[in-house]
Coordinates of N, CA and C in Angstrom, one line a residue:
X16 N 0.5 -1.3 0.0 CA -0.1 -0.1 -0.3 C 1.2 1.4 0.2
X17 N 0.7 2.5 -0.7 CA 1.1 3.3 -1.0 C 0.5 4.4 -0.5
X18 N 1.4 4.8 0.6 CA 0.7 6.4 1.4 C 0.7 7.6 0.8
X19 N -0.2 8.3 1.0 CA -0.4 9.7 -0.1 C -0.7 10.7 1.2
X20 N -0.4 12.1 1.0 CA -1.1 12.8 1.7 C -2.0 14.0 1.1
X21 N -2.8 14.6 2.2 CA -3.6 16.1 1.2 C -2.6 17.0 2.2
X22 N -1.8 17.8 1.5 CA -1.4 18.7 1.8 C -2.1 20.3 1.5
X23 N -1.5 21.4 2.3 CA -2.2 23.1 2.1 C -1.4 23.9 1.8
X24 N -1.4 25.1 1.2 CA -0.6 25.5 0.8 C 0.7 25.5 1.0
X25 N 1.2 25.6 2.2 CA 2.3 25.3 2.8 C 3.1 24.7 2.9
X26 N 2.2 23.2 2.3 CA 3.2 21.8 2.3 C 2.7 21.3 3.5
X27 N 2.2 21.9 4.6 CA 2.0 20.9 5.5 C 0.7 20.3 5.2
X28 N 0.7 18.5 5.7 CA -0.1 17.6 5.6 C -1.0 17.6 6.5
X29 N -2.8 17.5 5.8 CA -3.7 17.9 6.5 C -4.2 16.4 6.6
X30 N -4.4 15.3 5.3 CA -4.8 14.3 6.0 C -4.0 13.1 4.9
X31 N -3.7 12.3 5.5 CA -3.2 10.8 5.1 C -4.3 9.9 4.4
X32 N -3.9 9.3 3.2 CA -4.5 8.1 2.9 C -3.9 7.4 2.2
X33 N -4.2 6.0 1.1 CA -3.3 5.1 0.7 C -4.2 5.0 -0.6
X34 N -3.3 4.8 -1.5 CA -3.1 5.1 -3.1 C -4.3 3.9 -3.8
X35 N -5.2 4.5 -4.0 CA -6.4 3.0 -4.3 C -5.7 2.6 -6.0
X36 N -5.7 1.6 -6.5 CA -5.3 1.0 -8.0 C -6.9 0.5 -8.1
X37 N -7.3 1.6 -9.3 CA -8.8 1.0 -9.8 C -8.6 0.2 -10.9
X38 N -9.2 -0.5 -11.5 CA -9.3 -1.3 -12.8 C -8.9 -0.9 -13.8
X39 N -9.3 1.2 -14.3 CA -8.4 1.6 -14.9 C -7.1 1.8 -15.4
X40 N -6.2 1.6 -13.9 CA -5.4 1.9 -13.4 C -4.2 0.5 -13.9
X41 N -5.4 -0.6 -13.6 CA -4.7 -1.6 -13.7 C -4.6 -2.3 -15.1
X42 N -5.5 -1.8 -16.0 CA -5.4 -2.1 -17.5 C -4.5 -1.0 -18.3
X43 N -4.2 0.0 -17.8 CA -3.1 0.6 -18.7 C -1.7 -0.2 -18.2
X44 N -1.7 -0.2 -16.8 CA -0.6 -0.8 -16.3 C 0.0 -1.8 -17.3
X45 N -1.4 -2.8 -17.9 CA -1.2 -4.3 -18.0 C -0.9 -3.8 -19.7
X46 N -1.0 -3.0 -20.3 CA -0.8 -2.6 -21.7 C 0.8 -1.8 -21.6
X47 N 1.0 -1.4 -20.3 CA 2.3 -0.5 -20.3 C 3.4 -1.9 -20.2
X48 N 3.1 -2.8 -19.2 CA 3.9 -4.0 -19.4 C 3.8 -5.0 -20.3
X49 N 2.8 -4.7 -21.7 CA 3.5 -5.5 -23.1 C 4.0 -4.7 -23.6
X50 N 4.2 -3.4 -23.9 CA 4.7 -2.7 -24.2 C 5.7 -2.9 -24.5
X51 N 6.3 -2.9 -22.7 CA 8.1 -2.9 -22.7 C 8.5 -4.2 -22.9
X52 N 7.4 -5.2 -23.0 CA 8.2 -6.4 -23.0 C 8.6 -6.7 -24.4
X53 N 7.2 -5.8 -25.7 CA 7.5 -6.0 -26.9 C 8.7 -5.6 -27.3
X54 N 8.6 -4.3 -26.9 CA 10.0 -3.7 -27.1 C 11.1 -4.4 -27.2
X55 N 11.1 -4.8 -25.6 CA 12.3 -5.8 -25.6 C 12.8 -7.0 -26.5
X56 N 11.3 -7.3 -26.9 CA 11.7 -8.6 -27.1 C 12.2 -8.3 -29.5
X57 N 11.7 -7.0 -29.3 CA 11.9 -6.7 -30.9 C 13.3 -6.6 -31.3
X58 N 14.0 -6.7 -30.1 CA 16.0 -6.4 -30.2 C 16.0 -7.4 -29.7
X59 N 15.7 -7.8 -28.7 CA 16.6 -8.7 -27.9 C 16.5 -10.3 -28.3
X60 N 15.7 -10.2 -29.1 CA 15.0 -11.5 -29.4 C 15.3 -12.1 -31.0
X61 N 16.6 -13.0 -31.0 CA 17.3 -13.2 -32.5 C 16.9 -14.4 -33.0
X62 N 16.5 -14.6 -34.4 CA 16.2 -16.0 -34.7 C 17.7 -17.1 -34.4
X63 N 17.3 -18.2 -34.0 CA 18.7 -19.1 -33.6 C 19.7 -19.4 -35.3
X64 N 20.9 -19.1 -34.3 CA 21.8 -18.9 -35.8 C 22.1 -17.9 -36.2
X65 N 21.5 -16.7 -36.1 CA 21.4 -14.9 -36.8 C 22.4 -14.9 -35.4
X66 N 22.7 -13.4 -35.9 CA 23.7 -12.6 -35.1 C 23.4 -12.2 -33.8
X67 N 24.4 -11.9 -33.2 CA 23.8 -11.8 -31.7 C 23.0 -10.4 -31.7
X68 N 22.0 -10.6 -30.6 CA 21.0 -9.7 -30.7 C 21.9 -7.9 -30.2
X69 N 21.5 -6.8 -30.6 CA 21.8 -5.4 -30.9 C 21.9 -5.4 -29.2
X70 N 22.6 -3.9 -28.9 CA 22.6 -3.4 -27.6 C 21.8 -2.9 -27.0
X71 N 21.4 -3.2 -25.9 CA 19.6 -2.5 -25.4 C 19.8 -2.5 -24.1
X72 N 19.5 -1.1 -23.3 CA 19.3 -1.7 -21.8 C 17.9 -2.3 -21.0
X73 N 18.2 -3.8 -20.4 CA 16.8 -4.6 -20.2 C 17.1 -3.9 -18.8
X74 N 15.6 -4.0 -18.4 CA 15.5 -4.0 -17.2 C 15.1 -5.6 -16.6
X75 N 16.2 -6.0 -15.7 CA 16.4 -7.2 -15.3 C 16.2 -7.5 -14.0
X76 N 15.8 -8.7 -13.7 CA 15.2 -8.9 -11.9 C 15.4 -10.7 -11.7
X77 N 17.0 -10.7 -10.7 CA 17.1 -11.8 -10.4 C 16.4 -12.8 -10.0
X78 N 16.6 -13.8 -9.6 CA 15.8 -15.2 -8.3 C 16.7 -15.0 -7.4
X79 N 15.0 -14.2 -6.6 CA 15.7 -14.1 -4.6 C 16.6 -15.0 -4.4
X80 N 17.8 -14.1 -3.2 CA 18.9 -14.7 -2.4 C 18.3 -15.8 -2.0
X81 N 18.7 -17.7 -2.2 CA 18.8 -18.5 -1.7 C 18.2 -18.3 0.2
X82 N 19.4 -17.7 0.4 CA 19.4 -17.9 1.8 C 18.4 -16.9 2.5
X83 N 17.8 -15.4 1.9 CA 17.0 -15.1 2.5 C 15.3 -15.6 1.8
X84 N 15.5 -16.5 0.8 CA 14.1 -17.2 0.4 C 14.3 -18.5 2.1
X85 N 14.8 -19.0 2.4 CA 15.4 -20.0 3.4 C 14.5 -19.2 4.6
X86 N 14.9 -17.9 5.3 CA 14.8 -17.1 6.4 C 13.3 -16.6 6.5
X87 N 12.5 -16.2 4.6 CA 11.6 -16.3 4.6 C 10.2 -17.8 4.9
X88 N 11.0 -18.5 4.4 CA 10.2 -20.0 4.7 C 9.8 -20.5 6.2
X89 N 11.2 -20.0 6.9 CA 11.1 -20.2 8.6 C 9.9 -19.1 9.0
X90 N 9.8 -18.2 8.4 CA 9.2 -17.3 9.6 C 7.9 -17.4 8.9
X91 N 7.5 -17.3 7.5 CA 5.9 -18.3 7.7 C 5.2 -19.4 8.3
X92 N 6.6 -20.1 8.3 CA 6.0 -21.4 9.2 C 5.5 -21.3 10.0
X93 N 6.3 -19.7 11.0 CA 5.4 -19.7 12.3 C 3.8 -19.8 12.0
X94 N 3.6 -19.1 11.1 CA 2.3 -18.9 10.8 C 0.9 -20.0 10.0
X95 N 2.0 -21.4 10.5 CA 1.6 -22.4 9.6 C 1.4 -22.3 7.9
X96 N 2.4 -21.9 7.5 CA 2.4 -21.6 6.1 C 3.4 -22.3 5.3
X97 N 3.5 -22.7 4.2 CA 4.3 -23.5 3.6 C 5.1 -22.5 2.4
X98 N 6.4 -22.8 2.3 CA 7.4 -21.9 1.4 C 8.0 -23.0 0.5
X99 N 8.3 -23.4 -0.7 CA 9.7 -24.0 -1.4 C 10.4 -23.3 -1.7
X100 N 11.7 -23.7 -1.1 CA 12.9 -23.2 -1.5 C 13.4 -23.3 -2.6
X101 N 13.6 -25.1 -2.6 CA 14.6 -25.8 -3.6 C 13.4 -25.7 -4.7
X102 N 14.4 -26.3 -5.7 CA 13.8 -27.2 -7.0 C 14.2 -25.9 -8.0
X103 N 13.2 -26.1 -9.2 CA 13.5 -24.9 -10.5 C 12.7 -23.9 -10.1
X104 N 13.2 -22.4 -10.8 CA 12.4 -21.3 -10.9 C 11.4 -21.6 -11.1
X105 N 10.6 -21.9 -11.6 CA 8.6 -22.2 -11.8 C 8.4 -22.4 -10.4
X106 N 9.1 -24.1 -10.1 CA 7.9 -24.4 -9.1 C 8.5 -23.2 -7.4
X107 N 9.7 -22.6 -7.6 CA 9.8 -21.8 -6.9 C 8.9 -20.4 -6.9
X108 N 8.3 -20.1 -7.7 CA 7.2 -18.9 -8.5 C 6.4 -19.1 -8.1
X109 N 6.0 -20.2 -8.2 CA 4.5 -21.1 -8.2 C 4.3 -20.9 -6.3
X110 N 5.0 -21.3 -5.6 CA 5.4 -21.6 -3.8 C 4.8 -20.1 -3.6
X111 N 5.3 -19.7 -4.5 CA 6.2 -17.5 -3.6 C 4.5 -17.2 -3.8
X112 N 3.7 -17.5 -5.2 CA 2.3 -17.4 -5.3 C 1.2 -17.6 -5.0
X113 N 1.2 -18.9 -4.5 CA 0.6 -19.8 -3.7 C 0.6 -18.8 -2.2
X114 N 2.0 -18.8 -1.9 CA 1.8 -18.1 -0.4 C 1.0 -16.8 -0.1
X115 N 1.5 -15.9 -1.1 CA 0.4 -14.4 -1.1 C -0.6 -14.7 -1.6
X116 N -1.1 -15.7 -2.4 CA -2.6 -16.3 -2.3 C -3.7 -16.4 -1.3
X117 N -2.4 -17.4 -0.3 CA -3.2 -18.1 0.9 C -3.2 -17.0 2.3
X118 N -2.7 -15.6 2.3 CA -2.6 -14.6 3.1 C -3.2 -13.8 2.7
X119 N -4.0 -13.7 1.2 CA -4.6 -12.4 1.1 C -6.3 -12.4 1.9
X120 N -6.1 -11.5 2.4 CA -7.5 -10.9 3.6 C -7.4 -11.5 4.8
X121 N -6.1 -12.1 5.0 CA -5.9 -12.7 6.4 C -5.1 -11.2 7.4
X122 N -5.0 -11.8 8.5 CA -4.3 -10.8 9.3 C -3.0 -10.4 9.1
X123 N -2.3 -11.3 8.5 CA -0.7 -11.5 8.4 C -0.5 -11.3 7.0
X124 N -1.5 -10.7 6.5 CA -1.1 -10.6 4.9 C 0.0 -9.4 4.7
X125 N -0.2 -8.0 5.1 CA 0.6 -7.2 4.8 C 2.0 -7.4 5.7
X126 N 2.0 -7.9 6.5 CA 3.1 -8.6 7.1 C 4.0 -9.5 6.4
X127 N 3.5 -10.0 5.8 CA 3.8 -11.6 5.2 C 4.3 -10.6 3.7
X128 N 3.4 -10.1 3.4 CA 3.9 -9.2 2.0 C 5.1 -8.5 1.7
X129 N 4.8 -8.0 2.7 CA 6.4 -6.9 3.3 C 7.9 -7.7 3.1
X130 N 7.4 -8.8 4.1 CA 9.0 -10.0 4.8 C 9.2 -10.7 3.2
X131 N 8.2 -10.9 2.4 CA 8.4 -11.6 1.1 C 9.3 -10.5 0.3
X132 N 8.9 -8.9 0.3 CA 9.2 -8.5 -1.1 C 10.3 -8.1 -0.4
X133 N 10.9 -8.3 0.4 CA 12.5 -7.8 1.2 C 13.3 -9.4 0.9
X134 N 12.7 -10.4 0.5 CA 13.8 -11.6 0.3 C 13.9 -11.4 -1.4
X135 N 13.3 -10.5 -2.0 CA 13.6 -10.8 -3.5 C 14.5 -9.8 -3.6
X136 N 15.3 -9.8 -5.0 CA 16.6 -9.2 -5.2 C 15.6 -7.5 -5.9
X137 N 16.8 -6.8 -5.6 CA 16.5 -5.2 -6.6 C 16.3 -5.4 -8.1
X138 N 15.4 -4.7 -8.4 CA 15.2 -4.8 -10.4 C 16.6 -4.0 -10.5
X139 N 17.0 -3.9 -11.7 CA 17.9 -2.8 -12.2 C 18.5 -2.7 -13.5
X140 N 18.7 -1.9 -13.9 CA 19.1 -1.9 -15.4 C 20.7 -2.4 -16.0
X141 N 20.6 -3.1 -16.8 CA 22.0 -3.7 -17.6 C 21.7 -4.2 -19.5
X142 N 22.7 -4.0 -19.5 CA 22.4 -4.6 -21.1 C 22.7 -6.5 -21.2
X143 N 22.9 -6.6 -20.2 CA 23.3 -8.2 -20.0 C 21.5 -8.9 -19.6
X144 N 21.2 -9.6 -20.6 CA 19.8 -9.6 -19.8 C 19.5 -11.1 -19.5
X145 N 19.2 -11.1 -18.2 CA 18.8 -12.1 -17.6 C 17.1 -12.5 -17.3
X146 N 16.8 -11.5 -18.2 CA 15.3 -12.0 -17.4 C 14.6 -10.9 -16.4
X147 N 13.2 -11.3 -16.6 CA 12.8 -10.4 -15.4 C 12.0 -11.4 -14.2
X148 N 12.4 -11.7 -13.1 CA 12.4 -13.0 -12.4 C 10.4 -12.4 -11.9
X149 N 10.5 -11.5 -11.3 CA 9.1 -10.9 -11.2 C 7.9 -10.8 -11.5
X150 N 8.4 -10.3 -12.9 CA 7.3 -10.6 -13.9 C 7.1 -11.6 -14.3
X151 N 8.0 -12.8 -14.2 CA 7.9 -13.5 -15.1 C 8.4 -13.5 -16.7
X152 N 9.0 -12.5 -17.2 CA 9.5 -12.1 -18.8 C 11.0 -12.7 -19.2
X153 N 11.4 -12.9 -19.9 CA 12.4 -13.7 -20.9 C 13.0 -12.5 -21.0
X154 N 12.0 -11.4 -21.6 CA 12.7 -9.7 -22.1 C 12.1 -9.0 -21.9
X155 N 12.6 -8.1 -21.1 CA 11.8 -6.6 -20.6 C 12.6 -5.9 -20.5
X156 N 11.9 -4.4 -20.4 CA 13.2 -3.4 -20.8 C 12.2 -2.1 -20.0
X157 N 12.5 -1.0 -20.2 CA 11.4 0.5 -19.7 C 11.6 1.0 -20.9
X158 N 10.8 1.3 -21.9 CA 10.1 2.3 -22.7 C 9.2 3.0 -22.6
X159 N 8.4 2.7 -21.9 CA 6.8 3.9 -21.7 C 6.9 5.1 -20.8
X160 N 8.2 5.6 -20.6 CA 8.1 6.6 -19.6 C 9.3 7.9 -20.2
X161 N 9.5 7.9 -21.4 CA 11.2 8.5 -21.7 C 10.8 10.3 -21.3
X162 N 9.8 10.5 -20.6 CA 9.6 11.8 -20.3 C 10.3 12.1 -18.6
X163 N 10.4 10.6 -18.0 CA 10.6 11.0 -16.6 C 11.7 10.1 -16.2
X164 N 12.0 9.0 -16.9 CA 12.7 8.1 -17.2 C 14.2 8.1 -18.0
X165 N 15.8 8.3 -17.8 CA 16.6 8.5 -18.6 C 16.8 6.7 -19.0
X166 N 16.5 5.7 -18.8 CA 16.5 4.7 -19.2 C 15.8 4.5 -20.6
X167 N 14.7 4.9 -20.4 CA 13.6 4.9 -21.2 C 13.8 5.8 -22.5
X168 N 14.7 7.3 -22.3 CA 15.0 7.8 -23.4 C 15.6 7.1 -24.0
X169 N 16.9 6.2 -23.6 CA 18.1 5.4 -23.9 C 17.3 4.6 -24.6
X170 N 16.5 4.2 -24.3 CA 15.6 2.7 -25.5 C 15.5 3.6 -26.7
X171 N 14.4 4.6 -26.8 CA 13.7 4.9 -27.6 C 14.7 5.7 -28.8
X172 N 16.0 6.5 -28.2 CA 16.8 7.0 -28.9 C 18.1 5.1 -30.1
X173 N 17.8 4.4 -28.9 CA 18.5 3.3 -29.7 C 17.5 2.7 -30.8
X174 N 16.0 2.4 -30.6 CA 15.0 2.1 -31.5 C 15.3 2.9 -32.9
X175 N 15.2 4.1 -32.7 CA 15.7 4.9 -33.9 C 16.6 4.7 -34.6
X176 N 17.8 5.1 -34.0 CA 18.7 4.1 -34.4 C 18.8 2.9 -35.3
X177 N 18.8 2.2 -34.8 CA 18.2 0.5 -35.4 C 17.1 0.7 -36.4
X178 N 16.1 1.4 -36.3 CA 15.1 1.5 -37.6 C 16.0 2.1 -38.9
X179 N 16.9 2.9 -38.5 CA 17.4 3.4 -39.3 C 18.5 3.0 -40.2
X180 N 18.8 1.3 -39.5 CA 19.8 0.3 -40.4 C 20.8 0.5 -39.6
X181 N 21.5 1.7 -38.5 CA 22.4 1.8 -37.7 C 23.1 0.1 -37.1
X182 N 24.2 0.0 -36.9 CA 24.7 -1.3 -36.4 C 24.7 -0.8 -34.7
X183 N 25.4 -2.1 -34.0 CA 25.0 -2.2 -32.8 C 25.4 -1.1 -31.9
X184 N 25.0 -0.5 -30.4 CA 25.7 0.1 -30.4 C 26.8 0.4 -29.4
X185 N 27.5 0.3 -28.4 CA 28.6 0.1 -27.6 C 27.9 -0.5 -26.3
X186 N 28.2 -1.7 -26.3 CA 27.6 -2.4 -24.9 C 28.2 -2.0 -23.7
X187 N 29.6 -1.3 -24.0 CA 30.7 -0.7 -22.7 C 29.9 0.7 -22.5
X188 N 30.0 1.1 -22.9 CA 28.9 2.2 -23.0 C 27.6 2.5 -22.5
X189 N 26.6 2.1 -23.1 CA 25.5 1.6 -22.5 C 25.1 0.9 -21.3
X190 N 26.3 -0.1 -20.9 CA 26.3 -0.6 -19.4 C 26.8 0.4 -18.3
X191 N 27.4 1.0 -18.6 CA 28.2 2.3 -17.5 C 26.7 2.8 -17.6
X192 N 25.7 3.4 -18.6 CA 24.9 4.3 -18.6 C 23.5 3.5 -17.2
X193 N 23.8 2.3 -17.8 CA 22.7 1.4 -16.8 C 23.0 1.9 -15.6
X194 N 24.6 1.4 -15.0 CA 24.6 1.1 -14.2 C 24.7 2.4 -12.7
X195 N 25.0 3.6 -14.1 CA 24.7 4.6 -13.4 C 23.1 4.8 -13.1
X196 N 22.3 4.6 -13.9 CA 20.6 4.5 -14.0 C 20.3 3.9 -12.7
X197 N 20.9 2.7 -12.6 CA 20.4 1.6 -11.2 C 20.8 2.6 -10.1
X198 N 21.7 3.2 -9.6 CA 22.5 4.0 -8.9 C 21.5 5.0 -8.6
X199 N 21.1 6.1 -9.8 CA 20.2 7.0 -9.4 C 18.9 6.5 -9.2
X200 N 18.5 5.5 -9.7 CA 17.2 5.3 -9.0 C 17.4 4.5 -7.2
X201 N 18.4 4.0 -7.1 CA 18.5 3.9 -5.6 C 17.9 5.1 -4.6
X202 N 18.7 6.2 -5.0 CA 19.0 7.2 -4.4 C 18.1 8.3 -4.8
X203 N 16.6 8.3 -5.5 CA 15.5 8.4 -5.8 C 14.7 7.6 -4.7
X204 N 14.7 6.4 -4.8 CA 13.7 5.9 -4.0 C 14.0 6.0 -2.7
X205 N 15.1 6.1 -2.1 CA 15.5 6.2 -1.0 C 15.2 7.5 -0.4
X206 N 14.9 8.6 -1.5 CA 14.5 10.3 -0.7 C 12.8 10.4 -1.1
X207 N 12.2 9.5 -1.7 CA 11.1 9.3 -1.7 C 10.5 8.7 -0.2
X208 N 11.1 7.7 -0.1 CA 10.7 7.0 1.6 C 10.9 8.3 2.8
X209 N 12.3 8.6 2.2 CA 12.3 9.8 3.2 C 11.4 10.6 3.7
X210 N 10.9 10.8 2.3 CA 10.1 12.4 2.4 C 8.8 11.6 2.9
X211 N 8.6 10.8 2.8 CA 7.0 9.5 3.0 C 7.1 9.8 5.0
X212 N 8.1 9.5 5.5 CA 8.4 9.5 6.7 C 8.5 10.4 7.5
X213 N 9.0 11.6 6.4 CA 9.0 13.0 6.8 C 7.7 13.7 7.1
X214 N 6.7 13.5 6.4 CA 5.3 13.9 6.2 C 4.5 13.2 7.3
X215 N 4.8 12.2 7.5 CA 3.8 11.5 8.3 C 4.5 11.8 9.4
X216 N 5.5 12.1 9.8 CA 6.0 12.2 11.4 C 5.2 14.2 11.4
X217 N 5.5 14.7 10.5 CA 4.9 16.0 10.3 C 2.9 16.1 10.8
X218 N 2.8 15.4 10.1 CA 0.8 15.1 10.3 C 1.0 14.7 11.6
X219 N 1.6 13.9 12.8 CA 1.4 13.1 13.7 C 1.9 14.8 15.0
X220 N 2.3 15.5 14.4 CA 3.3 16.0 15.7 C 2.1 17.2 16.1
X221 N 1.4 17.1 16.1 CA 0.1 17.7 16.9 C -1.0 17.1 17.2
X222 N -0.3 16.0 17.2 CA -1.4 15.0 17.9 C -1.2 14.2 19.0
X223 N 0.3 14.4 19.7 CA 1.1 13.8 20.7 C 0.0 14.0 22.0
X224 N -0.2 12.8 22.4 CA -1.0 12.1 23.7 C -2.5 11.7 23.0
X225 N -2.7 11.8 22.1 CA -4.1 11.0 21.4 C -3.4 10.1 21.0
X226 N -4.7 8.7 21.2 CA -4.4 7.7 20.7 C -5.2 6.9 19.7
X227 N -4.5 6.1 19.0 CA -4.9 5.7 17.6 C -4.6 4.4 17.6
X228 N -5.3 3.6 16.7 CA -5.3 2.2 16.3 C -4.0 2.0 15.6
X229 N -2.9 1.2 15.9 CA -1.8 1.0 15.0 C -1.6 -0.2 14.9
X230 N -0.6 -0.4 13.8 CA -0.2 -1.3 12.9 C 1.2 -1.5 13.4
X231 N 1.8 -2.5 13.6 CA 3.6 -2.6 13.6 C 4.1 -3.3 12.1
X232 N 5.0 -2.1 12.2 CA 5.3 -2.5 10.8 C 6.6 -2.7 10.6
X233 N 7.5 -3.2 11.8 CA 8.9 -3.4 11.5 C 9.3 -3.7 13.3
X234 N 10.5 -4.5 13.5 CA 11.1 -4.9 14.9 C 12.6 -4.5 15.1
X235 N 13.3 -3.1 15.6 CA 14.2 -3.3 15.8 C 15.1 -3.7 16.9
X236 N 16.2 -3.2 17.1 CA 16.9 -3.7 18.5 C 16.5 -2.7 19.6

């Protein structure tokens, strides 16, 4: 769930709400996923025996870390839930999907979802395509948002270049740009998280002494 704020003209939060994904949002998202996958396949998928694919920044997502998966399995076992951690990529993915389906609507849903998310690897950009584990796509890129993400702009420029018959771009150059984009994405993500926490604290600042129903979101030493 994503937290959003209503703010006044000074930027002070006046209310907090959770962002709701409506059917229209989900439909647009499906079309965006399909567009991204189609573009990635158009460059990355070559016929057997053909020359190797031209350089393209892919959005890649590796399999979960085995140790984190094992920890997750032990954690959910406390709630009487099962997670398969050994076997093929498909078998583990099916087990993860079943786990998330089993907790839907339960008190433990948000907790299990959050802990499961932390067991996943972070998606990143690379010219070395290993597929996208979370989406179960063999080919995936970011193409749909060139006005707000640099990797999408790179993809648009390369598509134009290849459509004009140009040879493959330098993989070394674009791998360096992919690494830079992945680093910048992490910085932006950290800033977004910090800003949300800041606004939450700001919203609660004048409510000290009041009582509220709460949810434990984590435990530290």
